[in-house]
């Protein structure tokens, strides 16, 4: 009886976590799948409570149809959106890999000039929300952009680059998504066996031949993995297309948003959501398939120290190329900053004057948006910490593969797809939560929960089991030992994961734009609305404030991570 009492508290928590995932993740995804057949929202929760609602739900199922799935291939609008999204993601992923190979090699294997500075600047795109980077390209390359002015002054006609096009969207994603592929590739170059390259050179092979036949093939597995990651990131990106996609360019994420937010077409939004989830799941499966069960080890034993390439004919071109790549995002953010302090800035290379009035306006009229962002992010953080700590315990100590799998699902589901699923599920009584701050916080928490779980699971694995067993032997319950013993020991992992969750929630675009009610509009939604209303100066000022908040939090996270090592 005593053992049962000790076990019951943790069992109750485990079932509560299962219920949380079932209610806010599994059932919404199931509901959106069912709506793709019925064309109308399904009140799953009301069906359990009211017989009339249950009868209506059963009639909806009886009238279910495959027309929406057929429409994907017969409806030119939907099918072109799917093709364009896949094409865009493929172009971006391939371009990013080609862009990152020389930079990664330069950072990992050469002594190129300004290597530390370039490495530091490579972090800028990671802290900039995608819709802000898209907005920056409008200021630069739009009809009144300063790049356009210089281009036309030099004799060019029209736009140097049309930001409102597939090309414009691809360029923004390439220059702001490349760090996702860069750092894994840097690691791949660093851990590949240098003795094989040395053997190649000893046999008379020149530097380029050694790179082509030995060095490059060793990092191909890492390239395949990052290729899939960039494809998934580009495919699910909402911030860039919603700002830059013209009306005649169909992309599936924008179509899904317009179907639910503009036309209230539940069936159309549902089928596009299902397709997005399916594509993302296939990419995730392919990534695991290419790496699972494969051994890419080269030579066992202690690896030889890598000898950095000091050939200036190699290092200087690499430094120039890498500097150009990292300079583009930096220039984009400097452009946004200039816009934020400009009195007016038309078709000229620089503003006509400078002022801080736009920042004063933000802190006087939009302070609520900043407060909303902080409150919503803090609420999502609390949920993430509580759930992640116990999930990591069950995954590590009790080998709960089902919970481990559930925490990976948000990595597969695009933000816009998850938002549509939640809106359709919680749009009617008895759980009419759509339009409330609560469901917005839950959406944020579930979307970013995998980051917290990965951080806490790693910390949990480093804690020996005998520490908590000693507490249990002294009479403490499993729950008490988890709170008093494991909790404090997990603080470094919790702290690092907390900052990451907080930062990504502050930057969240798709969920905010789709689900945030007016009274709880965060900064990301306010910036988006300012851009749509052509209030560019206010949008620029708030964008800089948002990026500074993210940078500050990122610096705190890095400091916590370095101090915990």
mmCIF file with all atom_site columns, N, CA and C in Angstrom, residues 307-339:
data_model
loop_
_atom_site.group_PDB
_atom_site.id
_atom_site.type_symbol
_atom_site.label_atom_id
_atom_site.label_alt_id
_atom_site.label_comp_id
_atom_site.label_asym_id
_atom_site.label_entity_id
_atom_site.label_seq_id
_atom_site.pdbx_PDB_ins_code
_atom_site.Cartn_x
_atom_site.Cartn_y
_atom_site.Cartn_z
_atom_site.occupancy
_atom_site.B_iso_or_equiv
_atom_site.pdbx_formal_charge
_atom_site.auth_seq_id
_atom_site.auth_comp_id
_atom_site.auth_asym_id
_atom_site.auth_atom_id
_atom_site.pdbx_PDB_model_num
ATOM 1  N N  . UNK A 1 307 ? 45.274 20.184 -39.308 1.00 0.00 ? 307 UNK A N  1
ATOM 2  C CA . UNK A 1 307 ? 46.205 21.220 -39.708 1.00 0.00 ? 307 UNK A CA 1
ATOM 3  C C  . UNK A 1 307 ? 45.463 22.208 -40.600 1.00 0.00 ? 307 UNK A C  1
ATOM 4  N N  . UNK A 1 308 ? 45.337 23.451 -40.117 1.00 0.00 ? 308 UNK A N  1
ATOM 5  C CA . UNK A 1 308 ? 44.574 24.454 -40.842 1.00 0.00 ? 308 UNK A CA 1
ATOM 6  C C  . UNK A 1 308 ? 45.287 24.872 -42.124 1.00 0.00 ? 308 UNK A C  1
ATOM 7  N N  . UNK A 1 309 ? 44.504 25.045 -43.160 1.00 0.00 ? 309 UNK A N  1
ATOM 8  C CA . UNK A 1 309 ? 45.019 25.479 -44.451 1.00 0.00 ? 309 UNK A CA 1
ATOM 9  C C  . UNK A 1 309 ? 45.352 26.974 -44.378 1.00 0.00 ? 309 UNK A C  1
ATOM 10 N N  . UNK A 1 310 ? 46.628 27.321 -44.655 1.00 0.00 ? 310 UNK A N  1
ATOM 11 C CA . UNK A 1 310 ? 47.064 28.717 -44.590 1.00 0.00 ? 310 UNK A CA 1
ATOM 12 C C  . UNK A 1 310 ? 47.367 29.291 -45.966 1.00 0.00 ? 310 UNK A C  1
ATOM 13 N N  . UNK A 1 311 ? 47.039 28.559 -47.008 1.00 0.00 ? 311 UNK A N  1
ATOM 14 C CA . UNK A 1 311 ? 47.298 29.011 -48.371 1.00 0.00 ? 311 UNK A CA 1
ATOM 15 C C  . UNK A 1 311 ? 46.438 30.236 -48.672 1.00 0.00 ? 311 UNK A C  1
ATOM 16 N N  . UNK A 1 312 ? 47.070 31.384 -48.889 1.00 0.00 ? 312 UNK A N  1
ATOM 17 C CA . UNK A 1 312 ? 46.331 32.631 -49.074 1.00 0.00 ? 312 UNK A CA 1
ATOM 18 C C  . UNK A 1 312 ? 45.508 32.624 -50.354 1.00 0.00 ? 312 UNK A C  1
ATOM 19 N N  . UNK A 1 313 ? 45.902 31.805 -51.330 1.00 0.00 ? 313 UNK A N  1
ATOM 20 C CA . UNK A 1 313 ? 45.108 31.697 -52.547 1.00 0.00 ? 313 UNK A CA 1
ATOM 21 C C  . UNK A 1 313 ? 43.759 31.022 -52.262 1.00 0.00 ? 313 UNK A C  1
ATOM 22 N N  . UNK A 1 314 ? 43.700 30.305 -51.139 1.00 0.00 ? 314 UNK A N  1
ATOM 23 C CA . UNK A 1 314 ? 42.460 29.656 -50.724 1.00 0.00 ? 314 UNK A CA 1
ATOM 24 C C  . UNK A 1 314 ? 41.734 30.484 -49.670 1.00 0.00 ? 314 UNK A C  1
ATOM 25 N N  . UNK A 1 315 ? 42.472 30.952 -48.666 1.00 0.00 ? 315 UNK A N  1
ATOM 26 C CA . UNK A 1 315 ? 41.844 31.598 -47.511 1.00 0.00 ? 315 UNK A CA 1
ATOM 27 C C  . UNK A 1 315 ? 41.264 32.977 -47.852 1.00 0.00 ? 315 UNK A C  1
ATOM 28 N N  . UNK A 1 316 ? 41.940 33.746 -48.692 1.00 0.00 ? 316 UNK A N  1
ATOM 29 C CA . UNK A 1 316 ? 41.436 35.094 -49.007 1.00 0.00 ? 316 UNK A CA 1
ATOM 30 C C  . UNK A 1 316 ? 40.136 35.035 -49.809 1.00 0.00 ? 316 UNK A C  1
ATOM 31 N N  . UNK A 1 317 ? 40.043 34.221 -50.883 1.00 0.00 ? 317 UNK A N  1
ATOM 32 C CA . UNK A 1 317 ? 38.741 34.120 -51.571 1.00 0.00 ? 317 UNK A CA 1
ATOM 33 C C  . UNK A 1 317 ? 37.632 33.589 -50.669 1.00 0.00 ? 317 UNK A C  1
ATOM 34 N N  . UNK A 1 318 ? 37.970 32.629 -49.806 1.00 0.00 ? 318 UNK A N  1
ATOM 35 C CA . UNK A 1 318 ? 36.958 32.114 -48.875 1.00 0.00 ? 318 UNK A CA 1
ATOM 36 C C  . UNK A 1 318 ? 36.484 33.203 -47.927 1.00 0.00 ? 318 UNK A C  1
ATOM 37 N N  . UNK A 1 319 ? 37.428 34.031 -47.453 1.00 0.00 ? 319 UNK A N  1
ATOM 38 C CA . UNK A 1 319 ? 37.070 35.110 -46.533 1.00 0.00 ? 319 UNK A CA 1
ATOM 39 C C  . UNK A 1 319 ? 36.187 36.149 -47.225 1.00 0.00 ? 319 UNK A C  1
ATOM 40 N N  . UNK A 1 320 ? 36.519 36.482 -48.478 1.00 0.00 ? 320 UNK A N  1
ATOM 41 C CA . UNK A 1 320 ? 35.715 37.457 -49.233 1.00 0.00 ? 320 UNK A CA 1
ATOM 42 C C  . UNK A 1 320 ? 34.308 36.915 -49.472 1.00 0.00 ? 320 UNK A C  1
ATOM 43 N N  . UNK A 1 321 ? 34.215 35.654 -49.889 1.00 0.00 ? 321 UNK A N  1
ATOM 44 C CA . UNK A 1 321 ? 32.906 35.051 -50.150 1.00 0.00 ? 321 UNK A CA 1
ATOM 45 C C  . UNK A 1 321 ? 32.081 34.971 -48.872 1.00 0.00 ? 321 UNK A C  1
ATOM 46 N N  . UNK A 1 322 ? 32.697 34.489 -47.784 1.00 0.00 ? 322 UNK A N  1
ATOM 47 C CA . UNK A 1 322 ? 31.984 34.363 -46.505 1.00 0.00 ? 322 UNK A CA 1
ATOM 48 C C  . UNK A 1 322 ? 31.552 35.727 -45.995 1.00 0.00 ? 322 UNK A C  1
ATOM 49 N N  . UNK A 1 323 ? 32.433 36.730 -46.157 1.00 0.00 ? 323 UNK A N  1
ATOM 50 C CA . UNK A 1 323 ? 32.092 38.082 -45.723 1.00 0.00 ? 323 UNK A CA 1
ATOM 51 C C  . UNK A 1 323 ? 30.898 38.638 -46.467 1.00 0.00 ? 323 UNK A C  1
ATOM 52 N N  . UNK A 1 324 ? 30.821 38.368 -47.766 1.00 0.00 ? 324 UNK A N  1
ATOM 53 C CA . UNK A 1 324 ? 29.665 38.830 -48.548 1.00 0.00 ? 324 UNK A CA 1
ATOM 54 C C  . UNK A 1 324 ? 28.383 38.198 -48.043 1.00 0.00 ? 324 UNK A C  1
ATOM 55 N N  . UNK A 1 325 ? 28.416 36.887 -47.781 1.00 0.00 ? 325 UNK A N  1
ATOM 56 C CA . UNK A 1 325 ? 27.212 36.173 -47.364 1.00 0.00 ? 325 UNK A CA 1
ATOM 57 C C  . UNK A 1 325 ? 26.698 36.709 -46.031 1.00 0.00 ? 325 UNK A C  1
ATOM 58 N N  . UNK A 1 326 ? 27.595 36.910 -45.067 1.00 0.00 ? 326 UNK A N  1
ATOM 59 C CA . UNK A 1 326 ? 27.147 37.372 -43.743 1.00 0.00 ? 326 UNK A CA 1
ATOM 60 C C  . UNK A 1 326 ? 26.843 38.867 -43.749 1.00 0.00 ? 326 UNK A C  1
ATOM 61 N N  . UNK A 1 327 ? 27.392 39.597 -44.749 1.00 0.00 ? 327 UNK A N  1
ATOM 62 C CA . UNK A 1 327 ? 27.157 41.038 -44.809 1.00 0.00 ? 327 UNK A CA 1
ATOM 63 C C  . UNK A 1 327 ? 25.740 41.361 -45.259 1.00 0.00 ? 327 UNK A C  1
ATOM 64 N N  . UNK A 1 328 ? 25.131 40.501 -46.063 1.00 0.00 ? 328 UNK A N  1
ATOM 65 C CA . UNK A 1 328 ? 23.782 40.751 -46.569 1.00 0.00 ? 328 UNK A CA 1
ATOM 66 C C  . UNK A 1 328 ? 22.765 40.836 -45.426 1.00 0.00 ? 328 UNK A C  1
ATOM 67 N N  . UNK A 1 329 ? 22.686 39.842 -44.502 1.00 0.00 ? 329 UNK A N  1
ATOM 68 C CA . UNK A 1 329 ? 21.750 39.992 -43.372 1.00 0.00 ? 329 UNK A CA 1
ATOM 69 C C  . UNK A 1 329 ? 22.080 41.191 -42.488 1.00 0.00 ? 329 UNK A C  1
ATOM 70 N N  . UNK A 1 330 ? 23.392 41.442 -42.286 1.00 0.00 ? 330 UNK A N  1
ATOM 71 C CA . UNK A 1 330 ? 23.776 42.594 -41.477 1.00 0.00 ? 330 UNK A CA 1
ATOM 72 C C  . UNK A 1 330 ? 23.308 43.889 -42.125 1.00 0.00 ? 330 UNK A C  1
ATOM 73 N N  . UNK A 1 331 ? 23.490 44.003 -43.428 1.00 0.00 ? 331 UNK A N  1
ATOM 74 C CA . UNK A 1 331 ? 23.055 45.190 -44.155 1.00 0.00 ? 331 UNK A CA 1
ATOM 75 C C  . UNK A 1 331 ? 21.539 45.340 -44.105 1.00 0.00 ? 331 UNK A C  1
ATOM 76 N N  . UNK A 1 332 ? 20.834 44.229 -44.164 1.00 0.00 ? 332 UNK A N  1
ATOM 77 C CA . UNK A 1 332 ? 19.369 44.278 -44.077 1.00 0.00 ? 332 UNK A CA 1
ATOM 78 C C  . UNK A 1 332 ? 18.922 44.845 -42.743 1.00 0.00 ? 332 UNK A C  1
ATOM 79 N N  . UNK A 1 333 ? 19.562 44.414 -41.646 1.00 0.00 ? 333 UNK A N  1
ATOM 80 C CA . UNK A 1 333 ? 19.166 44.915 -40.336 1.00 0.00 ? 333 UNK A CA 1
ATOM 81 C C  . UNK A 1 333 ? 19.585 46.374 -40.137 1.00 0.00 ? 333 UNK A C  1
ATOM 82 N N  . UNK A 1 334 ? 20.729 46.764 -40.691 1.00 0.00 ? 334 UNK A N  1
ATOM 83 C CA . UNK A 1 334 ? 21.124 48.174 -40.628 1.00 0.00 ? 334 UNK A CA 1
ATOM 84 C C  . UNK A 1 334 ? 20.132 49.045 -41.392 1.00 0.00 ? 334 UNK A C  1
ATOM 85 N N  . UNK A 1 335 ? 19.591 48.510 -42.486 1.00 0.00 ? 335 UNK A N  1
ATOM 86 C CA . UNK A 1 335 ? 18.587 49.229 -43.260 1.00 0.00 ? 335 UNK A CA 1
ATOM 87 C C  . UNK A 1 335 ? 17.313 49.446 -42.445 1.00 0.00 ? 335 UNK A C  1
ATOM 88 N N  . UNK A 1 336 ? 16.882 48.397 -41.734 1.00 0.00 ? 336 UNK A N  1
ATOM 89 C CA . UNK A 1 336 ? 15.700 48.522 -40.879 1.00 0.00 ? 336 UNK A CA 1
ATOM 90 C C  . UNK A 1 336 ? 15.953 49.554 -39.786 1.00 0.00 ? 336 UNK A C  1
ATOM 91 N N  . UNK A 1 337 ? 17.163 49.546 -39.231 1.00 0.00 ? 337 UNK A N  1
ATOM 92 C CA . UNK A 1 337 ? 17.495 50.527 -38.184 1.00 0.00 ? 337 UNK A CA 1
ATOM 93 C C  . UNK A 1 337 ? 17.434 51.949 -38.729 1.00 0.00 ? 337 UNK A C  1
ATOM 94 N N  . UNK A 1 338 ? 17.997 52.173 -39.926 1.00 0.00 ? 338 UNK A N  1
ATOM 95 C CA . UNK A 1 338 ? 17.932 53.503 -40.526 1.00 0.00 ? 338 UNK A CA 1
ATOM 96 C C  . UNK A 1 338 ? 16.492 53.942 -40.759 1.00 0.00 ? 338 UNK A C  1
ATOM 97 N N  . UNK A 1 339 ? 15.654 53.001 -41.183 1.00 0.00 ? 339 UNK A N  1
ATOM 98 C CA . UNK A 1 339 ? 14.235 53.311 -41.386 1.00 0.00 ? 339 UNK A CA 1
ATOM 99 C C  . UNK A 1 339 ? 13.588 53.722 -40.069 1.00 0.00 ? 339 UNK A C  1
#
